[in-house]
Structure formats: structure tokens, C-alpha cells
């Protein structure tokens, strides 16, 4: 019942954490291991549970230490950073995962009706075609080991480059903004619409731009915001 008091955007995530707790309890465990130390069940906190869940992930779902260091050093709003962290863990509450756990009846993306998995959310949703195109046209291509990286591949296949380049960080803001729009569509707060998605992306950048220190050139951020505004007309 208390789950209903949580905003719909985050309800699935909290439910996922609660299920983890119940599985631990039902298996007879009275504590979870946090950074090598046991924490009694009565002292569990949500942040600790999230860390325990991360440590319980299979190795292939983790990133190398350099990626986590780059994410930790990134100066972006905490909600954006939390989203990126979940995406890098491959633990976003996408509908394919929720359908597997019988939490959702459909595994489809509410935006384009394709199967919504991790790859879809970071690369294949049709609404991402526009930000990929804009970054492609406005910025030079990123190179990794002398290979030129296509913007649509960066966040999914080159996480370190995505966190250490202007192009990559801007793409993360676009993917995060689409997640927010997707949640609004899924819970009936908005109709799917490119202009509304562009407005959400502009809002994410505007909020970040109010920080005293940011990790990108403010002139580049302003230029991108102007390009987004042009798409909203």
C-alpha cells in the first residue's frame, strides 16, 4: 500500500528493491553484506540495499573501474547521475525486465511499441534518432583507439567515452530526457510527441546549466539548447 505513495516514475524501481529484500529474508538471511561488512536486517537502508544489489550483479553487467571513476567525477544533477548509474548497471526498470518478473503485462516501449530492453532504451528507440542526428551534425565525432564512434553507439558500447566527452554527456542528457518522457507517456501524464520530448531535453539542459560549475563548455550547451528550441517550433 505504501508503494502507491511513491511517484509512478520511481515506483517500479522501489518495488524491485523491495523484492530483493524479501528474497534475502525468505532465504533465511538476517543481514546483507555492504562493502565487506554485514548489516543487520533491522538496519537496512535503501541506499545500502541498492549497493548490495549492485554487488550481487553478475560480472558481465558491471563496468570497469575507470567507468565508475568517470561517473563519480562527472558534475551533473544527481537525478541524471543516478539514471546513468542504473543504465550502466543495466538495471533500468524497462518493461521487458518488469514483464519477466510479472510486474508488467507488456514488454513494449510506450513510445514506439517495440520490445523495451536495455539496448532499446539507450540506442534503438525511434525518438533517439533526432538527438543522435543533432549531435552528429553539431559536434566532431569521438575517436576511441583510432576508431570513429557513431553517436548512436556511444552510450551503449563505449561507456567511458560517453562520460568523458562533451558529445557523450549531451547524449546521456537526451537519453535521460527520453526516459522521463517515456514515463510520462506510460503513466498517462502526456501523449507521446517529439516536441514534448524536445521540451523535456531542453529542461534537463537548462537545469544543469544553472550549476556554478559544469563539465562542458557553456557555449556548446547554449548552442545545443538553441538547436533544440528550433526543433520545438
Short mmCIF file of C-alpha atoms in Angstrom, two decimals:
data_model
loop_
_atom_site.label_atom_id
_atom_site.label_comp_id
_atom_site.label_asym_id
_atom_site.label_seq_id
_atom_site.Cartn_x
_atom_site.Cartn_y
_atom_site.Cartn_z
CA UNK A 1 0.00 0.00 0.00
CA UNK A 2 2.80 2.42 0.80
CA UNK A 3 4.22 1.86 -2.69
CA UNK A 4 1.22 3.77 -4.02
CA UNK A 5 2.51 6.87 -2.22
CA UNK A 6 5.68 6.83 -4.33
CA UNK A 7 5.67 8.75 -7.62
CA UNK A 8 4.83 6.38 -10.51
CA UNK A 9 8.12 7.24 -12.25
CA UNK A 10 10.10 5.60 -9.43
CA UNK A 11 7.58 3.07 -8.12
CA UNK A 12 8.88 0.16 -10.22
CA UNK A 13 12.42 0.80 -9.02
CA UNK A 14 11.42 0.78 -5.35
CA UNK A 15 9.36 -2.35 -5.89
CA UNK A 16 12.40 -4.02 -7.45
CA UNK A 17 14.46 -3.16 -4.35
CA UNK A 18 11.75 -4.45 -2.02
CA UNK A 19 11.61 -7.74 -3.90
CA UNK A 20 15.37 -8.06 -3.41
CA UNK A 21 14.89 -7.54 0.34
CA UNK A 22 12.14 -10.13 0.54
CA UNK A 23 14.22 -12.69 -1.36
CA UNK A 24 17.08 -12.14 1.08
CA UNK A 25 14.73 -12.52 4.06
CA UNK A 26 12.98 -15.60 2.66
CA UNK A 27 16.31 -17.30 2.04
CA UNK A 28 16.96 -17.08 5.78
CA UNK A 29 19.45 -14.22 5.73
CA UNK A 30 19.35 -11.78 8.61
CA UNK A 31 21.97 -9.46 7.16
CA UNK A 32 23.34 -8.23 3.86
CA UNK A 33 26.97 -7.57 3.04
CA UNK A 34 27.87 -3.91 2.42
CA UNK A 35 31.49 -3.24 1.45
CA UNK A 36 32.57 -6.46 3.14
CA UNK A 37 30.62 -5.81 6.36
CA UNK A 38 27.39 -7.44 7.44
CA UNK A 39 24.48 -5.10 8.11
CA UNK A 40 21.57 -6.45 10.18
CA UNK A 41 18.16 -6.55 8.51
CA UNK A 42 16.73 -4.05 11.02
CA UNK A 43 19.37 -1.51 9.93
CA UNK A 44 18.95 -1.82 6.17
CA UNK A 45 18.59 1.47 4.32
CA UNK A 46 17.51 1.94 0.72
CA UNK A 47 20.92 3.22 -0.36
CA UNK A 48 22.59 0.21 1.26
CA UNK A 49 20.15 -2.13 -0.44
CA UNK A 50 20.99 -0.56 -3.79
CA UNK A 51 24.69 -1.12 -3.12
CA UNK A 52 24.09 -4.73 -2.11
CA UNK A 53 22.08 -5.28 -5.28
CA UNK A 54 24.93 -3.85 -7.32
CA UNK A 55 27.41 -6.18 -5.63
CA UNK A 56 25.07 -9.09 -6.37
CA UNK A 57 25.07 -8.33 -10.11
CA UNK A 58 26.77 -10.79 -12.42
CA UNK A 59 30.26 -9.68 -13.54
CA UNK A 60 29.25 -9.06 -17.16
CA UNK A 61 26.73 -6.46 -16.01
CA UNK A 62 29.37 -4.35 -14.33
CA UNK A 63 31.64 -1.75 -15.91
CA UNK A 64 35.38 -1.46 -15.43
CA UNK A 65 36.62 0.79 -12.59
CA UNK A 66 37.55 3.60 -14.98
CA UNK A 67 33.91 3.98 -15.97
CA UNK A 68 32.76 4.29 -12.36
CA UNK A 69 35.54 6.78 -11.64
CA UNK A 70 34.48 8.87 -14.63
CA UNK A 71 30.87 8.79 -13.48
CA UNK A 72 31.86 9.78 -9.95
CA UNK A 73 33.83 12.76 -11.26
CA UNK A 74 31.02 13.93 -13.54
CA UNK A 75 29.39 17.15 -12.31
CA UNK A 76 25.77 16.71 -13.32
CA UNK A 77 22.46 16.81 -11.38
CA UNK A 78 22.12 13.83 -9.04
CA UNK A 79 18.97 12.51 -10.73
CA UNK A 80 20.78 12.39 -14.07
CA UNK A 81 23.79 10.71 -12.46
CA UNK A 82 21.53 8.16 -10.73
CA UNK A 83 19.89 7.37 -14.07
CA UNK A 84 23.26 6.91 -15.78
CA UNK A 85 24.39 4.62 -12.96
CA UNK A 86 21.31 2.42 -13.33
CA UNK A 87 21.79 2.34 -17.09
CA UNK A 88 25.43 1.29 -16.73
CA UNK A 89 24.33 -1.47 -14.34
CA UNK A 90 21.72 -2.48 -16.94
CA UNK A 91 19.16 -2.20 -14.15
CA UNK A 92 16.72 0.34 -15.55
CA UNK A 93 13.15 -0.86 -14.87
CA UNK A 94 12.40 -1.32 -18.57
CA UNK A 95 9.22 -3.14 -19.48
CA UNK A 96 10.94 -6.31 -20.72
CA UNK A 97 12.51 -6.82 -17.26
CA UNK A 98 9.26 -6.00 -15.48
CA UNK A 99 7.31 -8.38 -17.73
CA UNK A 100 9.76 -11.19 -16.92
CA UNK A 101 9.05 -10.61 -13.22
CA UNK A 102 5.28 -10.49 -13.86
CA UNK A 103 5.18 -6.87 -12.68
CA UNK A 104 4.05 -5.63 -16.09
CA UNK A 105 1.76 -7.27 -18.60
CA UNK A 106 3.57 -5.88 -21.64
CA UNK A 107 7.23 -5.68 -22.61
CA UNK A 108 6.64 -2.95 -25.21
CA UNK A 109 8.08 0.56 -25.28
CA UNK A 110 5.25 3.07 -24.66
CA UNK A 111 6.83 5.37 -27.26
CA UNK A 112 7.27 3.11 -30.30
CA UNK A 113 5.78 -0.26 -29.26
CA UNK A 114 9.00 -2.20 -29.90
CA UNK A 115 10.33 -4.52 -27.18
CA UNK A 116 11.73 -2.25 -24.48
CA UNK A 117 15.01 -3.70 -23.26
CA UNK A 118 18.28 -2.09 -22.17
CA UNK A 119 19.56 -1.75 -25.74
CA UNK A 120 16.30 -0.19 -26.88
CA UNK A 121 16.38 2.45 -24.15
CA UNK A 122 19.96 3.55 -24.89
CA UNK A 123 20.06 3.19 -28.66
CA UNK A 124 17.10 1.88 -30.62
CA UNK A 125 14.02 3.88 -29.59
CA UNK A 126 12.89 5.86 -32.63
CA UNK A 127 12.73 9.10 -30.63
CA UNK A 128 16.52 8.89 -30.14
CA UNK A 129 17.13 9.26 -33.87
CA UNK A 130 16.77 13.04 -33.59
CA UNK A 131 19.35 13.67 -30.81
CA UNK A 132 21.75 11.25 -32.50
CA UNK A 133 21.38 13.26 -35.71
CA UNK A 134 21.80 16.60 -33.92
CA UNK A 135 24.97 15.52 -32.11
CA UNK A 136 26.28 14.04 -35.35
CA UNK A 137 25.77 17.34 -37.18
CA UNK A 138 26.84 19.75 -34.44
CA UNK A 139 29.95 18.10 -33.00
CA UNK A 140 33.02 16.30 -34.25
CA UNK A 141 32.99 12.51 -34.00
CA UNK A 142 34.63 10.89 -30.99
CA UNK A 143 37.53 8.52 -31.63
CA UNK A 144 38.44 5.56 -29.43
CA UNK A 145 41.64 3.67 -30.29
CA UNK A 146 41.65 5.45 -33.67
CA UNK A 147 38.11 4.23 -34.35
CA UNK A 148 35.43 6.80 -35.06
CA UNK A 149 32.41 6.19 -32.83
CA UNK A 150 28.93 6.74 -34.22
CA UNK A 151 26.80 8.75 -31.70
CA UNK A 152 24.12 6.06 -31.60
CA UNK A 153 26.68 3.54 -30.32
CA UNK A 154 28.43 5.67 -27.75
CA UNK A 155 26.43 5.30 -24.52
CA UNK A 156 25.71 1.62 -25.08
CA UNK A 157 29.05 0.40 -26.43
CA UNK A 158 31.63 2.99 -25.29
CA UNK A 159 30.58 3.98 -21.75
CA UNK A 160 33.94 5.51 -20.79
CA UNK A 161 33.98 7.78 -23.85
CA UNK A 162 30.36 8.69 -23.20
CA UNK A 163 31.27 10.02 -19.74
CA UNK A 164 34.46 11.85 -20.71
CA UNK A 165 33.41 13.69 -23.88
CA UNK A 166 31.02 16.57 -24.50
CA UNK A 167 29.21 14.56 -27.15
CA UNK A 168 28.69 11.62 -24.82
CA UNK A 169 27.44 13.65 -21.87
CA UNK A 170 24.98 15.53 -24.09
CA UNK A 171 23.72 12.17 -25.39
CA UNK A 172 23.17 10.99 -21.82
CA UNK A 173 21.02 14.07 -21.17
CA UNK A 174 18.98 13.18 -24.27
CA UNK A 175 18.54 9.56 -23.18
CA UNK A 176 17.59 10.65 -19.67
CA UNK A 177 15.07 13.19 -21.01
CA UNK A 178 13.51 10.47 -23.16
CA UNK A 179 13.23 8.23 -20.09
CA UNK A 180 11.30 11.00 -18.32
CA UNK A 181 9.03 11.49 -21.34
CA UNK A 182 8.59 7.73 -21.67
CA UNK A 183 7.46 7.51 -18.03
CA UNK A 184 5.01 10.38 -18.55
CA UNK A 185 3.55 8.56 -21.56
CA UNK A 186 3.42 5.19 -19.79
CA UNK A 187 1.56 6.61 -16.80
CA UNK A 188 -0.81 8.71 -18.89
CA UNK A 189 0.54 12.13 -17.96
CA UNK A 190 1.42 13.03 -21.56
CA UNK A 191 0.87 11.86 -25.11
CA UNK A 192 3.97 10.77 -26.99
CA UNK A 193 5.16 13.74 -29.01
CA UNK A 194 8.56 14.79 -30.34
CA UNK A 195 8.02 18.43 -29.33
CA UNK A 196 7.27 17.43 -25.74
CA UNK A 197 10.36 15.24 -25.70
CA UNK A 198 12.45 18.13 -27.04
CA UNK A 199 10.98 20.38 -24.33
CA UNK A 200 11.98 17.80 -21.71
CA UNK A 201 15.52 17.62 -23.10
CA UNK A 202 15.78 21.42 -23.09
CA UNK A 203 14.58 21.45 -19.47
CA UNK A 204 17.24 18.92 -18.41
CA UNK A 205 19.98 21.04 -20.00
CA UNK A 206 18.57 24.25 -18.56
CA UNK A 207 18.55 22.81 -15.03
CA UNK A 208 22.12 21.59 -15.41
CA UNK A 209 23.22 24.95 -16.84
CA UNK A 210 22.24 26.71 -13.61
CA UNK A 211 25.09 24.99 -11.79
CA UNK A 212 28.12 27.15 -10.99
CA UNK A 213 30.46 24.56 -12.49
CA UNK A 214 29.67 22.19 -15.33
CA UNK A 215 31.85 19.74 -17.24
CA UNK A 216 31.09 21.16 -20.69
CA UNK A 217 31.62 24.45 -22.48
CA UNK A 218 28.58 26.61 -21.69
CA UNK A 219 28.67 27.99 -25.22
CA UNK A 220 28.26 24.48 -26.60
CA UNK A 221 25.39 23.83 -24.19
CA UNK A 222 23.71 27.07 -25.25
CA UNK A 223 24.14 26.19 -28.92
CA UNK A 224 22.54 22.80 -28.35
CA UNK A 225 19.66 24.38 -26.44
CA UNK A 226 19.05 26.77 -29.33
CA UNK A 227 19.03 23.86 -31.78
CA UNK A 228 16.51 22.04 -29.57
CA UNK A 229 14.31 25.14 -29.41
CA UNK A 230 14.34 25.30 -33.21
CA UNK A 231 13.01 21.73 -33.30
CA UNK A 232 10.17 22.69 -30.95
CA UNK A 233 8.70 25.31 -33.32
#
